[in-house]
mmCIF file of C-alpha atoms and ligand atoms in Angstrom:
data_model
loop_
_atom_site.group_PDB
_atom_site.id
_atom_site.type_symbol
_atom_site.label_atom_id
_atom_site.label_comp_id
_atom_site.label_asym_id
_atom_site.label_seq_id
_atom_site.Cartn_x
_atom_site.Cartn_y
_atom_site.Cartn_z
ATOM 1 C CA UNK A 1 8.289 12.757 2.352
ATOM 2 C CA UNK A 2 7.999 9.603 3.599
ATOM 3 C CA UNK A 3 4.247 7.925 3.291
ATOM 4 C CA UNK A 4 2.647 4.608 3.613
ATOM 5 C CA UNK A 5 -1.055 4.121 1.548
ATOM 6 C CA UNK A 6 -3.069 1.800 2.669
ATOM 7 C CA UNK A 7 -6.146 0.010 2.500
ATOM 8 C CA UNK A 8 -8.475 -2.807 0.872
ATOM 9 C CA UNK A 9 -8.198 -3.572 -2.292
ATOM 10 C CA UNK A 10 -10.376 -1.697 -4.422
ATOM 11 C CA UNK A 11 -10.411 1.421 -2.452
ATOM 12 C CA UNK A 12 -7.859 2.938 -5.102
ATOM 13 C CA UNK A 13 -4.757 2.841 -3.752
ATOM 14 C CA UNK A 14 -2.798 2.723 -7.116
ATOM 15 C CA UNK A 15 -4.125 5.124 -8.591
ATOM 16 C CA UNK A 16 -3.938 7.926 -5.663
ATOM 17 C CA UNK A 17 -0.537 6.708 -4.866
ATOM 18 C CA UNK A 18 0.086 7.637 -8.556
ATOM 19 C CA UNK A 19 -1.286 11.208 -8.068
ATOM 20 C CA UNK A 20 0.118 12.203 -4.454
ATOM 21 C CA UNK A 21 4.006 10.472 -5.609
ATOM 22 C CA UNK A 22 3.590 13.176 -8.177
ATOM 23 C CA UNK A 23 2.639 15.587 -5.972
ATOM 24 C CA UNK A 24 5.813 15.268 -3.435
ATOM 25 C CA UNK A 25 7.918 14.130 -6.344
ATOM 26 C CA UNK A 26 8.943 10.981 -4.557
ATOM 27 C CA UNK A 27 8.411 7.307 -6.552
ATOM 28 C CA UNK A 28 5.522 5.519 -6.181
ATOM 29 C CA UNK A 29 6.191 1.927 -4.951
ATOM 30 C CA UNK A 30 4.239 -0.596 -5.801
ATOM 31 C CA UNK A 31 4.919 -4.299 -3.822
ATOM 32 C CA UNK A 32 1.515 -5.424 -6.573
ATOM 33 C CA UNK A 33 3.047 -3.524 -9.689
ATOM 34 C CA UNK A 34 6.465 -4.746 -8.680
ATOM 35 C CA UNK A 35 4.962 -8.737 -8.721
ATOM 36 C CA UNK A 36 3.002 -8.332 -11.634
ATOM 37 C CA UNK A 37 5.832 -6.750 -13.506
ATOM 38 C CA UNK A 38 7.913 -10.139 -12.154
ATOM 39 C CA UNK A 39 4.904 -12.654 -13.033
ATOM 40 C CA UNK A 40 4.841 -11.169 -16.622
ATOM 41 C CA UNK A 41 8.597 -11.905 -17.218
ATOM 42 C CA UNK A 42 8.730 -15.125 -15.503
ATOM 43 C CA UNK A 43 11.654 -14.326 -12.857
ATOM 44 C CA UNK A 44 12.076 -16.339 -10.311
ATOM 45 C CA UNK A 45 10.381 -13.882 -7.921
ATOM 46 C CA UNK A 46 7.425 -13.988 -10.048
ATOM 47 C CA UNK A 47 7.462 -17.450 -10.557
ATOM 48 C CA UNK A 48 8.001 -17.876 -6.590
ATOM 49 C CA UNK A 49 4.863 -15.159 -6.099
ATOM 50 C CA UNK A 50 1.885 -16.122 -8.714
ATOM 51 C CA UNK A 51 0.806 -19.127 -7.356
ATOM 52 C CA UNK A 52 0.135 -16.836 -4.128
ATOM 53 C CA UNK A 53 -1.255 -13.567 -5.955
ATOM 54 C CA UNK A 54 -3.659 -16.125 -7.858
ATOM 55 C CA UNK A 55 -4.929 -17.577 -5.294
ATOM 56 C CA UNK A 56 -5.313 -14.071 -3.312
ATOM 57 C CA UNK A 57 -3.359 -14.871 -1.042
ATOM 58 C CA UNK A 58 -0.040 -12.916 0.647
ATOM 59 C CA UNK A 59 3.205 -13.241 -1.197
ATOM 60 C CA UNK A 60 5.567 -14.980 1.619
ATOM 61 C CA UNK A 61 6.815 -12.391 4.067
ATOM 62 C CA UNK A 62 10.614 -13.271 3.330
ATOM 63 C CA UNK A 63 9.954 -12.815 -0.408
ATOM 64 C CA UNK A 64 7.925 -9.922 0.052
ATOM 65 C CA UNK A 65 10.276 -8.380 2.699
ATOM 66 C CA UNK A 66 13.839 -8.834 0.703
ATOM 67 C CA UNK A 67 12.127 -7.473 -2.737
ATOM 68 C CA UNK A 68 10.800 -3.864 -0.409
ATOM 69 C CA UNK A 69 14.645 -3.441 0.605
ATOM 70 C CA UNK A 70 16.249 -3.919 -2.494
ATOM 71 C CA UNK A 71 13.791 -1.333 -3.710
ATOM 72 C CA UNK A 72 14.044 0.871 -0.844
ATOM 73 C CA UNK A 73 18.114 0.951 -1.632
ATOM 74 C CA UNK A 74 17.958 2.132 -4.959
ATOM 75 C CA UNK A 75 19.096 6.030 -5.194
ATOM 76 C CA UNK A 76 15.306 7.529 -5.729
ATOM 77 C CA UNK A 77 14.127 6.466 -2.694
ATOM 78 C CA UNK A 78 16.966 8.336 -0.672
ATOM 79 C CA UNK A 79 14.818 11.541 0.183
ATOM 80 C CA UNK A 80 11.591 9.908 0.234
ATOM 81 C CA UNK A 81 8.674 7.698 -1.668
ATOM 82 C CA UNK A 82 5.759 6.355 -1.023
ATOM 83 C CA UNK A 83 4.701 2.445 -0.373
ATOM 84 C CA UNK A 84 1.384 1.084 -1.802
ATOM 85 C CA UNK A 85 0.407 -1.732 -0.588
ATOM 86 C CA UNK A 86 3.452 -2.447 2.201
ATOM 87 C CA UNK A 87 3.460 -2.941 4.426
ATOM 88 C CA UNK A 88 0.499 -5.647 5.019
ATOM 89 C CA UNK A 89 1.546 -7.972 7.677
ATOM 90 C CA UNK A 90 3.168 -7.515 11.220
ATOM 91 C CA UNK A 91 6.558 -8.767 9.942
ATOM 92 C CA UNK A 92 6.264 -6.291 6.998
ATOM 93 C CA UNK A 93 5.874 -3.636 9.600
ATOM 94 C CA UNK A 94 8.541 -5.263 11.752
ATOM 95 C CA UNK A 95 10.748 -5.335 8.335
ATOM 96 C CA UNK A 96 10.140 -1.459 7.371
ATOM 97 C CA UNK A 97 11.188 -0.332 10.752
ATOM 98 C CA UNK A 98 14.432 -1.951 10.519
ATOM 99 C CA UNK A 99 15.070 -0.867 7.074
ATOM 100 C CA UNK A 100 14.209 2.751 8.334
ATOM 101 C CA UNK A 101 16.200 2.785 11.472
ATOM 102 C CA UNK A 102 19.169 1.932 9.625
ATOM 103 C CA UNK A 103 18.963 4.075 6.857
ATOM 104 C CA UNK A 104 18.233 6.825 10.301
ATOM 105 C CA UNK A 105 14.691 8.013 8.834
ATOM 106 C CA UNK A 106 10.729 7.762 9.880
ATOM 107 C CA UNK A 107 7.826 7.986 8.530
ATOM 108 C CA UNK A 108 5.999 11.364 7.931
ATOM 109 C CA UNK A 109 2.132 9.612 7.581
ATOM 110 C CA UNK A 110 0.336 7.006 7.101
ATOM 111 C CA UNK A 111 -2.908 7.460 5.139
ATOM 112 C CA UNK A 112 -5.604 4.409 5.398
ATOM 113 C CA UNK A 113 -7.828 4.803 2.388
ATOM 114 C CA UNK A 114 -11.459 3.587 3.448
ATOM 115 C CA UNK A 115 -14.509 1.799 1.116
ATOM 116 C CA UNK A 116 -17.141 0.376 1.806
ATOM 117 C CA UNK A 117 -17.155 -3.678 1.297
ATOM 118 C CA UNK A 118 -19.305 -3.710 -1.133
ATOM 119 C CA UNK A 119 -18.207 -0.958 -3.380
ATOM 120 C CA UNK A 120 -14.650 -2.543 -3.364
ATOM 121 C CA UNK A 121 -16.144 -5.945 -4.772
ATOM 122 C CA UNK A 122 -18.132 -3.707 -6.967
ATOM 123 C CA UNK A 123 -15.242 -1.341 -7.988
ATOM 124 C CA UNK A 124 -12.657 -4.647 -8.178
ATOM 125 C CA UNK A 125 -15.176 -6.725 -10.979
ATOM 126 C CA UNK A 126 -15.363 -3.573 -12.925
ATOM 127 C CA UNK A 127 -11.770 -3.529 -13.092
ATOM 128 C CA UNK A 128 -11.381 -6.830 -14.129
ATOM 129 C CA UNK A 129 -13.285 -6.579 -17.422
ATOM 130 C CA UNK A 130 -10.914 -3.530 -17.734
ATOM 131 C CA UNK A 131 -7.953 -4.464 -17.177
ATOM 132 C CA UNK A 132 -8.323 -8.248 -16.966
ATOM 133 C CA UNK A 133 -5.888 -9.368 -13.753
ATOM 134 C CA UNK A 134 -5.513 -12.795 -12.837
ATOM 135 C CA UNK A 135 -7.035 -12.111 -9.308
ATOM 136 C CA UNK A 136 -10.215 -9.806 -9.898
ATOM 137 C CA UNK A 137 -12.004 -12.873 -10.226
ATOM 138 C CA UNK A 138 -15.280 -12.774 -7.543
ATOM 139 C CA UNK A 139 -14.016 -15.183 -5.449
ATOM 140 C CA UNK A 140 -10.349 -14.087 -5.579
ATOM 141 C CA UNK A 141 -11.484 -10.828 -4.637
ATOM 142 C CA UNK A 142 -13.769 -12.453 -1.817
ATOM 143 C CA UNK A 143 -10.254 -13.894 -0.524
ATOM 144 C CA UNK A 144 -8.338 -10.785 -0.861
ATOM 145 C CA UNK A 145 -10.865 -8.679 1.102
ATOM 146 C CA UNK A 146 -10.802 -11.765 3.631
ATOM 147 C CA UNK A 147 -6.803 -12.091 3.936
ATOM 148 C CA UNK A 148 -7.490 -8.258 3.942
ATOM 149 C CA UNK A 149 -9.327 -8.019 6.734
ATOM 150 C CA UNK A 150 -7.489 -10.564 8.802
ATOM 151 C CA UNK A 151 -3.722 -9.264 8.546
ATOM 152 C CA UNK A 152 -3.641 -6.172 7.431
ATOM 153 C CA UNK A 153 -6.269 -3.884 8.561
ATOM 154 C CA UNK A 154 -5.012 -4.251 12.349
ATOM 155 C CA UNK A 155 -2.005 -2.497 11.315
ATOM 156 C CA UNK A 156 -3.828 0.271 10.903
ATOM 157 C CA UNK A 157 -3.787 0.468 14.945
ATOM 158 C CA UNK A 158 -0.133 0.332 15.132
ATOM 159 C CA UNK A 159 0.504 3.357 13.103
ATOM 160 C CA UNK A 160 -2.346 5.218 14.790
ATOM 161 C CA UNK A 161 -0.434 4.181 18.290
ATOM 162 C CA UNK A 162 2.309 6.165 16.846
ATOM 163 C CA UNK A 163 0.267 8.938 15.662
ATOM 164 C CA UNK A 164 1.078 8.642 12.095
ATOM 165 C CA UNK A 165 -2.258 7.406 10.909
ATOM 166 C CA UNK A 166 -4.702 9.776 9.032
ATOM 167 C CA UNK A 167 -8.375 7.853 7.555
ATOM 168 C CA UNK A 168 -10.055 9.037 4.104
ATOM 169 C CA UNK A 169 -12.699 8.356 2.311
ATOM 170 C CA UNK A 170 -11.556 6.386 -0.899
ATOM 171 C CA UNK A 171 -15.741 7.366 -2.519
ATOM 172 C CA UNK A 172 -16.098 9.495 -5.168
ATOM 173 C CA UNK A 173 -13.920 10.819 -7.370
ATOM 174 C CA UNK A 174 -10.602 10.521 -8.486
ATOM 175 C CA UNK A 175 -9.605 14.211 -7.682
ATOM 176 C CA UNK A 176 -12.227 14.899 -4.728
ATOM 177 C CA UNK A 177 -9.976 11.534 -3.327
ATOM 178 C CA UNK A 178 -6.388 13.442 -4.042
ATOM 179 C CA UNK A 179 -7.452 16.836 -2.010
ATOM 180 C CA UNK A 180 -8.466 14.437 0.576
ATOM 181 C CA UNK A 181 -5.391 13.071 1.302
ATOM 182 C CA UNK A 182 -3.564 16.446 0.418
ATOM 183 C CA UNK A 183 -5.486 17.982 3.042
ATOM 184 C CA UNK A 184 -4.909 14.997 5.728
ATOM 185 C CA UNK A 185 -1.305 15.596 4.499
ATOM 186 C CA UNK A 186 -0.973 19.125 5.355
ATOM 187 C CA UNK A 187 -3.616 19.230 8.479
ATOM 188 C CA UNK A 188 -1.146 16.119 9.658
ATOM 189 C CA UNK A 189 2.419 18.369 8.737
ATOM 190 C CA UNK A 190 0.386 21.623 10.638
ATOM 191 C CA UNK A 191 -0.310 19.417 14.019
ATOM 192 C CA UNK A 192 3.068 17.953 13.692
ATOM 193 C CA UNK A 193 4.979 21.746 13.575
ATOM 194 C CA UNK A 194 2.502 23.058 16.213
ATOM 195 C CA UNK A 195 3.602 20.289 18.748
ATOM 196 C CA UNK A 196 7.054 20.521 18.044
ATOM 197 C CA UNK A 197 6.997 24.295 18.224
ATOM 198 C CA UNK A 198 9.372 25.540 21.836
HETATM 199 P P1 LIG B 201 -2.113 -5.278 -5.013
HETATM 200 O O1 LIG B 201 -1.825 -4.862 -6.415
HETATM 201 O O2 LIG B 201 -1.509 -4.359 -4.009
HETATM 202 O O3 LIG B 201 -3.569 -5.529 -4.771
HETATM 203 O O4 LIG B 201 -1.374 -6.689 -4.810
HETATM 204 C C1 LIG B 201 -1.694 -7.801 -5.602
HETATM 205 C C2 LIG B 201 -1.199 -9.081 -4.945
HETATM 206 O O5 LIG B 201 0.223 -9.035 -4.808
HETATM 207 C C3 LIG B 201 -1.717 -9.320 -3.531
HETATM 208 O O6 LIG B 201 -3.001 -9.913 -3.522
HETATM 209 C C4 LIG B 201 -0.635 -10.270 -2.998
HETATM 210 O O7 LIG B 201 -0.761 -11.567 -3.522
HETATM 211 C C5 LIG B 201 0.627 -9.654 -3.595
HETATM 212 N N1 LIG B 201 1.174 -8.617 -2.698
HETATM 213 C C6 LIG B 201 1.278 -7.283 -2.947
HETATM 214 N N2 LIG B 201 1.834 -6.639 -1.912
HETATM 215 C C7 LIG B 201 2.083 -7.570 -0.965
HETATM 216 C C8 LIG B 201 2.626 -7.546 0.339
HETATM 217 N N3 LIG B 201 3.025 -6.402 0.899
HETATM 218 N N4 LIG B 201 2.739 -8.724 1.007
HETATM 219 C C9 LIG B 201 2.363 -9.882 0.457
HETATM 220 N N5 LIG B 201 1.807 -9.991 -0.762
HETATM 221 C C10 LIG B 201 1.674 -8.858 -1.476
#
């Protein structure tokens, strides 16, 4: 299995992508765990992204893009994963299909995770008194949502163009989220068979 999660931040992608990775036994891929992780240990990569992640804005695509196939090389992704939060701009998308291509694989799905605007800023300051990240300050989130908005949620329209995109609602809870998706999953894997059926 080979998915994509997206959506705004806030509308739980971490923690679904969690769940559903489980699910299909595939690792969970993280671009935001994976510069966190790199911020926290000072490597050059995180030294190269904070300034960028603080300021809610994107990591550089060139950074962004060579850390996703370095990743994407490694021996658990061979028979699958699942990306949350890549990619995010057009060169990211540009990026995955060439790393896919080569390696002579596709996608099985995309799933866009939807929220209402102001339950993600809602959702997002809750989370920073919990967990207390650098950018789940109001007006880093504000900027987020913005950059958001502006580059990444017209991807969403490239994927659906290839009929790989399936929309659910992030509300509610945790596990009335998961079946969501598992059932966009499997009604997505049911069309799929039935048009490629002789
Ligand atoms: P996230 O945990 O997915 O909300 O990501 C946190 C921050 O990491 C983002 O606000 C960006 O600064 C950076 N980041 C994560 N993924 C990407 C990406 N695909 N492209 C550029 N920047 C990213």
């Amino acid at each position: 299995m080979r998915l994509l999660l997206m959506g705004p931040p806030g509308a739980g992608k971490g923690t679904q992508a969690t769940v559903i990775a489980e699910r299909f036994a595939v690792p969970a891929i993280s671009t935001g765990d994976i510069f966190r992780t790199n911020v926290a240990q000072q490597t050059a990569l995180g030294v190269a992204a904070q300034t960028y992640m603080d300021a809610g804005e994107y990591v550089p695509d060139e950074i962004t893009n060579a850390m996703v196939a370095d990743r994407l090389a490694e021996h658990d992704c061979a028979d699958g994963f699942l990306l949350d939060g890549y990619p995010r701009t057009p060169q990211q998308v540009v990026e995955l299909d060439e790393i896919l291509a080569i390696a002579g694989v596709g996608l099985d799905a995309v799933v866009l995770l939807e929220a209402d605007p102001d339950e993600l800023v809602s959702r997002l300051v809750g989370r920073s008194a919990e967990q207390g990240r650098a950018d789940d300050t109001e007006p880093v989130i504000r900027r987020r949502l913005e950059v958001y908005a502006a580059e990444t949620g017209p991807l969403a329209d490239i994927y659906a163009e290839r009929d790989l995109l399936t929309t659910v609602d992030g509300l509610g809870q945790v596990d009335e989220v998961t079946e969501r998706i598992l059932a966009a999953l499997t009604s997505v894997s049911a069309q799929r068979t039935a048009t490629s059926a002789p």
